[in-house]
Tab-separated table of C-alpha atoms and ligand atoms in Angstrom:
chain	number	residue	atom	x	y	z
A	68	UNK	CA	80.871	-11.321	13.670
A	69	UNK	CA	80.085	-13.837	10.633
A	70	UNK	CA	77.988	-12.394	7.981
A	71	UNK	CA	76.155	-14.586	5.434
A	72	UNK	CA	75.480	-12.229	2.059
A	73	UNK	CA	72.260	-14.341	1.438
A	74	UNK	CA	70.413	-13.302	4.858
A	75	UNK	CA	71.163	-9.506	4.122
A	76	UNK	CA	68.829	-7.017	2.453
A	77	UNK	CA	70.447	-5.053	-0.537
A	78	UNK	CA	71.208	-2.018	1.793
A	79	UNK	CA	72.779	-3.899	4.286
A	80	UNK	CA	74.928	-5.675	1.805
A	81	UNK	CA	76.033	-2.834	0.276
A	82	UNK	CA	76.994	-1.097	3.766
A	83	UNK	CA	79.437	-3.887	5.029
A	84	UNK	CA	80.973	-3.796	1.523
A	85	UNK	CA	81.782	-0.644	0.762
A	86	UNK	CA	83.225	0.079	4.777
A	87	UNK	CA	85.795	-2.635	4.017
A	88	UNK	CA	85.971	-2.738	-0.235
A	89	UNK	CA	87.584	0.415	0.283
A	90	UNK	CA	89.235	2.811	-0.158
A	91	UNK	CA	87.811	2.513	-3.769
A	92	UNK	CA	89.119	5.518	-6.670
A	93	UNK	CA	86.561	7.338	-8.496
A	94	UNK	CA	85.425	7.223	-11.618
A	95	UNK	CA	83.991	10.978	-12.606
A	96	UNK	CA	82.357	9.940	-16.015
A	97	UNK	CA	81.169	12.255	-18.315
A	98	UNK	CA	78.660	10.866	-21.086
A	99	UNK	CA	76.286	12.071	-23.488
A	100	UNK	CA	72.950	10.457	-24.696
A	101	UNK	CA	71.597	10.362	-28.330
A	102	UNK	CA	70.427	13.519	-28.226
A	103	UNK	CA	73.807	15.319	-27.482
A	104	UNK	CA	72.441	15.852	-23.160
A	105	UNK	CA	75.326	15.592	-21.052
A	106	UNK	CA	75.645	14.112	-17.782
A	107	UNK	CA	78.887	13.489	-15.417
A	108	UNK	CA	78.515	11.615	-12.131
A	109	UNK	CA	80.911	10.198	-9.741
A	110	UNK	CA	81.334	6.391	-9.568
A	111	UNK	CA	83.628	4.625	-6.681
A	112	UNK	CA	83.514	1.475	-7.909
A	113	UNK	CA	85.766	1.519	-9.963
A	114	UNK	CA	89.372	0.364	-11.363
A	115	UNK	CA	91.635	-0.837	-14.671
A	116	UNK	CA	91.844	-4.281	-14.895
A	117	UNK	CA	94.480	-4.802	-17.784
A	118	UNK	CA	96.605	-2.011	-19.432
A	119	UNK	CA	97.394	-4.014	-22.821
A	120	UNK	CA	94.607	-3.234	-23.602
A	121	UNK	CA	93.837	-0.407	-21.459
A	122	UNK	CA	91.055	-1.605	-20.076
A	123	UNK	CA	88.950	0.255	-16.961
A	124	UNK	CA	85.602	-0.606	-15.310
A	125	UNK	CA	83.285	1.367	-13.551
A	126	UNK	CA	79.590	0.089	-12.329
A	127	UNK	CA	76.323	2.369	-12.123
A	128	UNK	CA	74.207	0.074	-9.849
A	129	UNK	CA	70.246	-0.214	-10.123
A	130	UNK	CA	69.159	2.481	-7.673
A	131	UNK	CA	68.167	0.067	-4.010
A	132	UNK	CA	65.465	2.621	-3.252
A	133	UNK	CA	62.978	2.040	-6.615
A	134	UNK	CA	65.379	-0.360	-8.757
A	135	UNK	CA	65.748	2.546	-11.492
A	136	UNK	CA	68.872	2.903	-13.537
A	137	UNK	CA	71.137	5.755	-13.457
A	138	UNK	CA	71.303	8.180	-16.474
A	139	UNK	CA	75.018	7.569	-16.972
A	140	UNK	CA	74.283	3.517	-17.655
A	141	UNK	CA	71.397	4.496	-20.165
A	142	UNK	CA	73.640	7.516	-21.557
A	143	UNK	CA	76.336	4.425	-22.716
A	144	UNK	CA	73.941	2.196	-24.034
A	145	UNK	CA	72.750	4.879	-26.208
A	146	UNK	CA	76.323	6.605	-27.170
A	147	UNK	CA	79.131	4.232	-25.977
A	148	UNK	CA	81.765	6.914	-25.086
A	149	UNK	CA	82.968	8.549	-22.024
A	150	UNK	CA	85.204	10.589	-20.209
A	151	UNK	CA	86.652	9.440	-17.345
A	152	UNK	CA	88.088	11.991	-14.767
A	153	UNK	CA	89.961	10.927	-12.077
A	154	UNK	CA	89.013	13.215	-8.395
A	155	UNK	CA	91.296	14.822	-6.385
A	156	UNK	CA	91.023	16.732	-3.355
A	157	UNK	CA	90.312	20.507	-4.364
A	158	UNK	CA	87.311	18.809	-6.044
A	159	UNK	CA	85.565	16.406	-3.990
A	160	UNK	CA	82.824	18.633	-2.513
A	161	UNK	CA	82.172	19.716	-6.233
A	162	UNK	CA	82.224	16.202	-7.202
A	163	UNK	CA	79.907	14.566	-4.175
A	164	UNK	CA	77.548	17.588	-5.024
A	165	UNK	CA	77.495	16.183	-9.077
A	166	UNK	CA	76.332	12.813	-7.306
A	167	UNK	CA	72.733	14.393	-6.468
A	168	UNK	CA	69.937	13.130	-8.911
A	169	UNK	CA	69.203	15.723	-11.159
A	170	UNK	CA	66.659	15.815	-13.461
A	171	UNK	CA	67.828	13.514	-16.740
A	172	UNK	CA	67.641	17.299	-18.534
A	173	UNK	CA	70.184	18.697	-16.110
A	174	UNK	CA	73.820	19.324	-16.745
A	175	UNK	CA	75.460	18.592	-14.125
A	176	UNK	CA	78.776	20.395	-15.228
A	177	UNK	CA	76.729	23.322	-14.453
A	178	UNK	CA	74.977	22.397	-11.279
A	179	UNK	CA	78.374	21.569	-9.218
A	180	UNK	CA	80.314	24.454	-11.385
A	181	UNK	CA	83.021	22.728	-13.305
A	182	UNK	CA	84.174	23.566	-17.052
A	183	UNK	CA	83.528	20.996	-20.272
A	184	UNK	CA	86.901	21.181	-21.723
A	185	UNK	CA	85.514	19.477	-25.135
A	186	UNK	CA	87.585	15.498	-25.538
A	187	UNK	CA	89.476	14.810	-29.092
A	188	UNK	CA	88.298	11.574	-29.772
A	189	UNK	CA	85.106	10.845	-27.877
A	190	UNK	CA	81.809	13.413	-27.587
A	191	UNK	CA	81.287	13.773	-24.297
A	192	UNK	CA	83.554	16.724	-22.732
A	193	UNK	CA	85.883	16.420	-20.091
A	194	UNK	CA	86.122	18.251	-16.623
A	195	UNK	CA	88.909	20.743	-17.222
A	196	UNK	CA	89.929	21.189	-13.652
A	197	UNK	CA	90.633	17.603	-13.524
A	198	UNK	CA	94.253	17.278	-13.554
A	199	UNK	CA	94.134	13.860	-15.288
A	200	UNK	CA	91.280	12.450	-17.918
A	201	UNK	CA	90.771	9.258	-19.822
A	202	UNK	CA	89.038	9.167	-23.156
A	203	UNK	CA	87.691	6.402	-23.560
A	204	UNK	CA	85.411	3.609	-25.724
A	205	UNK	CA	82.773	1.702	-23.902
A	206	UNK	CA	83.253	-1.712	-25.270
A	207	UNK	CA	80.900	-3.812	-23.425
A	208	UNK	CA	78.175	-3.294	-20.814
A	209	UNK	CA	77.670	-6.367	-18.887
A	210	UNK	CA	74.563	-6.159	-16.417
A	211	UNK	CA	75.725	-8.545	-13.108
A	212	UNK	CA	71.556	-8.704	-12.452
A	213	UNK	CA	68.367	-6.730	-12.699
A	214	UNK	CA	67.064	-6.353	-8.752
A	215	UNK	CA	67.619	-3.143	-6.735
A	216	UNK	CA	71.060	-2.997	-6.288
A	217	UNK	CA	72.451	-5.337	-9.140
A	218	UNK	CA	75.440	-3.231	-10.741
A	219	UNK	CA	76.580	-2.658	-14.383
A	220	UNK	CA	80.147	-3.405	-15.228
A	221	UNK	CA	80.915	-0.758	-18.088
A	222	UNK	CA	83.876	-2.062	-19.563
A	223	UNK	CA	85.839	0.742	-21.112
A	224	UNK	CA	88.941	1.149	-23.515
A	225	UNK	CA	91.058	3.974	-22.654
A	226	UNK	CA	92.321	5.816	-25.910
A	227	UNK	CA	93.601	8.817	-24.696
A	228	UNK	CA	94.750	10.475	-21.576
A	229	UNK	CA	95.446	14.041	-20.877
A	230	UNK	CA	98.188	14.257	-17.875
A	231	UNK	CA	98.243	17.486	-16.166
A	232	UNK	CA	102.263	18.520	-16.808
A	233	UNK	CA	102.245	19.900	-13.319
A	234	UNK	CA	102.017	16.251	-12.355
A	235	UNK	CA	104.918	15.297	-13.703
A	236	UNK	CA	108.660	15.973	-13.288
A	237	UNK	CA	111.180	16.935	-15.406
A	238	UNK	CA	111.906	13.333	-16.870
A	239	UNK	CA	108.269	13.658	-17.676
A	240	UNK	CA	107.720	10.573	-14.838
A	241	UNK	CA	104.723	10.925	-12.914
A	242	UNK	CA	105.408	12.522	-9.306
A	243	UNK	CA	102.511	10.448	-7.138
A	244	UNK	CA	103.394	12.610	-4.432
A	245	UNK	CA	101.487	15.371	-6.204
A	246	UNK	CA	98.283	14.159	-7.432
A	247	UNK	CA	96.072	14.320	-4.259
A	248	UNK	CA	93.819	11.522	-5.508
A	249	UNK	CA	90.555	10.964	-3.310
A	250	UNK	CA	88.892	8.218	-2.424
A	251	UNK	CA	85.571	6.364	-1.010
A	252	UNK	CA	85.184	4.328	2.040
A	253	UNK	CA	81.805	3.262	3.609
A	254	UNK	CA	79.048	6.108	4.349
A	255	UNK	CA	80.596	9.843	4.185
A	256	UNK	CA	83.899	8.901	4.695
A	257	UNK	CA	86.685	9.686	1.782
A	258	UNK	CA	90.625	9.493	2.243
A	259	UNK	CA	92.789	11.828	0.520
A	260	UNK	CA	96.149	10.714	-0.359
A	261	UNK	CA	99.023	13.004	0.428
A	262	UNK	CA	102.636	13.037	1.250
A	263	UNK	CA	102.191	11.981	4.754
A	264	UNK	CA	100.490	9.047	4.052
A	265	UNK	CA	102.335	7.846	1.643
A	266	UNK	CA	104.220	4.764	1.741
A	267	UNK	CA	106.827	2.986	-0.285
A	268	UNK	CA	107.284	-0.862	-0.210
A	269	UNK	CA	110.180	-2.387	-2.228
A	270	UNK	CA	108.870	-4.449	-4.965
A	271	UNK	CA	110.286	-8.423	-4.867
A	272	UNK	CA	109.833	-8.607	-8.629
A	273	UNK	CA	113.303	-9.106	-9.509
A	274	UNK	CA	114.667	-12.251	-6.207
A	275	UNK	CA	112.254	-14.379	-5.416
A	276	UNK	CA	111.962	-13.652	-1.280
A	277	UNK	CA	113.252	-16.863	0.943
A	278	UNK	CA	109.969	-16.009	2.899
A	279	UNK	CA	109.217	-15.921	6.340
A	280	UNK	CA	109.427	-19.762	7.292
A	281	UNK	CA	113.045	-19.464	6.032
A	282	UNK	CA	113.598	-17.028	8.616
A	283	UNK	CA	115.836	-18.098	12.069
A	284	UNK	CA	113.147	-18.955	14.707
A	285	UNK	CA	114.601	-15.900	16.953
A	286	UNK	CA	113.789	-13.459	14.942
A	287	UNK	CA	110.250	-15.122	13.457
A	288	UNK	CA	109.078	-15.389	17.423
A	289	UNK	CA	110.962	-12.266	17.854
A	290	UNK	CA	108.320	-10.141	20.475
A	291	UNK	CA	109.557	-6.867	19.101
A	292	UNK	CA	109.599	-7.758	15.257
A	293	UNK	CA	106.181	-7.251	13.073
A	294	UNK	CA	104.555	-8.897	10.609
A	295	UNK	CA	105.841	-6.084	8.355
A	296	UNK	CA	109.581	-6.243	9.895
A	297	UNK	CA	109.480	-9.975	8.994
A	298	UNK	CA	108.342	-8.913	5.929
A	299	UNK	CA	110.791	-7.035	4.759
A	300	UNK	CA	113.528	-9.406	5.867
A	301	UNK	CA	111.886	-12.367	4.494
A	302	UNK	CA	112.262	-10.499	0.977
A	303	UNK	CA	116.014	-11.342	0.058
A	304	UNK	CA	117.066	-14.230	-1.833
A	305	UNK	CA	119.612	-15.754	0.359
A	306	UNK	CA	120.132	-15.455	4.214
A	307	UNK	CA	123.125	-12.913	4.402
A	308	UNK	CA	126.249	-14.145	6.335
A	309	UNK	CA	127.710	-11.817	9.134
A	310	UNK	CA	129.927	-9.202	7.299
A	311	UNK	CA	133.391	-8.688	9.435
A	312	UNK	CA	133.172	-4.888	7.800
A	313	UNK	CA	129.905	-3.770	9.056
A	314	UNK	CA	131.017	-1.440	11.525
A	315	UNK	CA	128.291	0.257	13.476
A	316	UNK	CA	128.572	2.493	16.772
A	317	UNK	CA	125.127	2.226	17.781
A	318	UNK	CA	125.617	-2.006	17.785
A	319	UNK	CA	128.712	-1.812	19.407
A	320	UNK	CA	127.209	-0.116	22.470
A	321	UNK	CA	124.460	-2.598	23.127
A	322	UNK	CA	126.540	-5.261	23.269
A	323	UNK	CA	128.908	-3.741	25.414
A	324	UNK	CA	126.403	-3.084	27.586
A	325	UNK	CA	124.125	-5.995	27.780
A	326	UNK	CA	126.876	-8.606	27.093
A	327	UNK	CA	125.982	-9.622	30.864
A	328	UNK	CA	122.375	-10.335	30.085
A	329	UNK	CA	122.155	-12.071	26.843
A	330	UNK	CA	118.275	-11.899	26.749
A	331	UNK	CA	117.552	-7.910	27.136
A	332	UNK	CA	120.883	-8.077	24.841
A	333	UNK	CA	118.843	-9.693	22.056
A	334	UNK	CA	115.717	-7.217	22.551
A	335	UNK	CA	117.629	-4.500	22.402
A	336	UNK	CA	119.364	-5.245	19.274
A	337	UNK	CA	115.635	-6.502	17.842
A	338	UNK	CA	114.471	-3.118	18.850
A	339	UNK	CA	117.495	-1.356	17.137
A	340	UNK	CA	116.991	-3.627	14.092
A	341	UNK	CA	113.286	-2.733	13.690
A	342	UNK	CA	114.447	1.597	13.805
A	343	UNK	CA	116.244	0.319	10.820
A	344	UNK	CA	114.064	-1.511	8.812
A	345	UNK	CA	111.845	1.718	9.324
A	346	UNK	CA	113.964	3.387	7.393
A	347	UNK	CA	114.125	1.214	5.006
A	348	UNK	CA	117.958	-0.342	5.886
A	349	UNK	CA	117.160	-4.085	5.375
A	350	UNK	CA	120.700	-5.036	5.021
A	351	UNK	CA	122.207	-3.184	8.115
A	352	UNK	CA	119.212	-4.693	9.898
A	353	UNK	CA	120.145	-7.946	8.938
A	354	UNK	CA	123.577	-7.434	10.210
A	355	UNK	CA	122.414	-6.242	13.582
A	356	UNK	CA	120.227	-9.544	13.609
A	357	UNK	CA	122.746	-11.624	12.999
A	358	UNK	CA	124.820	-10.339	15.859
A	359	UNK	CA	121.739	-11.280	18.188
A	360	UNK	CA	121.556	-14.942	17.066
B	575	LIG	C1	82.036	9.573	-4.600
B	575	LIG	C2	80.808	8.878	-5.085
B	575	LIG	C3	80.906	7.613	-5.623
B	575	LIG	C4	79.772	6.955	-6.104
B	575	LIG	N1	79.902	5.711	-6.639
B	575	LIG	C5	78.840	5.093	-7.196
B	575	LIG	C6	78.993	3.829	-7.827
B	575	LIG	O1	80.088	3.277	-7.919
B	575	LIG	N2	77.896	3.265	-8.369
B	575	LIG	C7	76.669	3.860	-8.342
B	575	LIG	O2	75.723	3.308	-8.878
B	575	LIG	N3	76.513	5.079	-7.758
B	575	LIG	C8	77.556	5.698	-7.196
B	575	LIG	N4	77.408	6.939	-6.626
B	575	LIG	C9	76.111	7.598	-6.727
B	575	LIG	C10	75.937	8.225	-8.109
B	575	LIG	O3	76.941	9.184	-8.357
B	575	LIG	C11	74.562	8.898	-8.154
B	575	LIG	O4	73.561	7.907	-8.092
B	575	LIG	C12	74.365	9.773	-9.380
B	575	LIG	O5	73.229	10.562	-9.178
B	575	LIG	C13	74.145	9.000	-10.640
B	575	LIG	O6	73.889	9.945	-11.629
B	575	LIG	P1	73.200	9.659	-13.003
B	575	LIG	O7	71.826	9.046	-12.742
B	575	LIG	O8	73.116	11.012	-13.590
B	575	LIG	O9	74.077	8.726	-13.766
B	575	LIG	C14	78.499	7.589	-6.065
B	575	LIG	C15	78.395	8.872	-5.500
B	575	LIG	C16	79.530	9.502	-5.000
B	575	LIG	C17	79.426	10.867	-4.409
């Protein structure tokens, strides 16, 4: 399927974007307007884009049903402050239910039941069971159109955060492991981040990777190796040379028993190579390559 934006209507548009612009972190912003009314409302699009300065973004969209604007938009306009709170997953139904459109009079603290924990720098209050908040400065608003739909890029200046210190550990480094962020796909779906579905991929900021067409043609038309396995092996700096002291039980056996059949000898070691790079053992699945070739 080939969409063109231009032949959608606003709804549409914002259906097949938000299924695959996803999953997006959420923004729970607390503001105020002149008159000291508070208002906090969720916001999935959302995310820093520099940290010197600290700069986040989040965008309150002109409502597709009537082409109104949301209180929180008007609410920065009037009193350029807010508190961001970032959403994890003991409050997300709290949080989706602070999403309903309330009155402009209506606190919405109140309505989904969580506690203004008054900020230090900034007026509006933050959501005290939210184990991480951002005080922050709106510095710009920049409207990206006026139709139904058009969104607002609030461009804000984080001053101050509050860490919850359960979140940390004892180094005072930030355990991601324990801050059960959620997140926004397309229509009611949400991910929640937790230890099982976290990964970890080495970062090749300190070799520059010889990259994949550098790789020996056996193991880049390998049938058993993945664009991820060829990945990981294409991020070293040099091809590695066959090391005499690699000693490995496991390798011995399959070539003593395939040394008849070179061909299942070479998936089997492809296949042992790719358990390895699983867990991480680039090097030892290098070695085991290198035996194959
Ligand atoms: C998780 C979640 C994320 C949302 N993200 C956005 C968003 O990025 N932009 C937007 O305009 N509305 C978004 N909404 C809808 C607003 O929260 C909703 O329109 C809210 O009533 C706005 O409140 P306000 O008029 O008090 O500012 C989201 C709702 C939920 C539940």
């Amino acid at each position: 399927m080939i969409l063109d934006l231009k032949d959608l209507k606003p709804v549409e548009k914002q259906y097949y974007l938000q299924h695959f612009i996803a999953p997006r972190p959420i923004c729970f912003a607390s503001t105020i307007d002149k008159e000291g009314n508070v208002n906090l409302s969720p916001f999935s699009f959302f995310n820093m884009f520099s940290s010197h300065p600290p700069i986040v973004v989040f965008s309150p969209a002109r409502r597709i049903r009537n082409n109104t604007t949301k209180h929180t938009l008007e609410n920065v306009l009037e009193v350029p402050e807010v508190a961001i709170n970032i959403v994890t997953y003991d409050m997300v139904q709290q949080t989706s239910l602070a999403s309903c459109e309330f009155p402009k009079e209506v606190n919405e603290f109140i309505k989904a039941g969580f506690t203004a924990e008054p900020s230090t720098m900034i007026r509006p209050p933050m959501v005290k069971e939210s184990k991480v908040k951002m005080e922050c400065k709106v510095i710009e608003v920049k409207p990206l159109g006026y139709e139904a739909g058009s969104g607002n890029l609030v461009i804000c200046e984080v001053i101050r955060m509050h860490i919850d210190d359960s979140l940390l550990d004892t180094n005072k480094r930030i355990d991601q492991r324990k801050i059960h962020h959620v997140a926004r796909l397309g229509s009611d779906w949400y991910c929640v981040v937790n230890e099982n579905n976290l990964c970890q991929v080495e970062k090749p900021n300190t070799q520059i990777g010889i990259g994949v067409d550098s790789l020996p043609l056996s193991i880049r038309n390998s049938r058993t190796l993945s664009g991820n396995d060829l990945g990981q092996l294409a991020n070293i700096n040099e091809l590695p040379a066959i090391d005499p002291s690699f000693d490995d039980a496991n390798l011995k056996q399959i070539i003593l028993y395939y040394s008849i059949n070179p061909a299942d000898m070479e998936k089997e070691l492809h296949e042992y190579a790719k358990k390895l790079l699983a867990q991480g053992k680039v090097k030892e699945a290098w070695q085991v390559l290198l035996t194959a070739n």
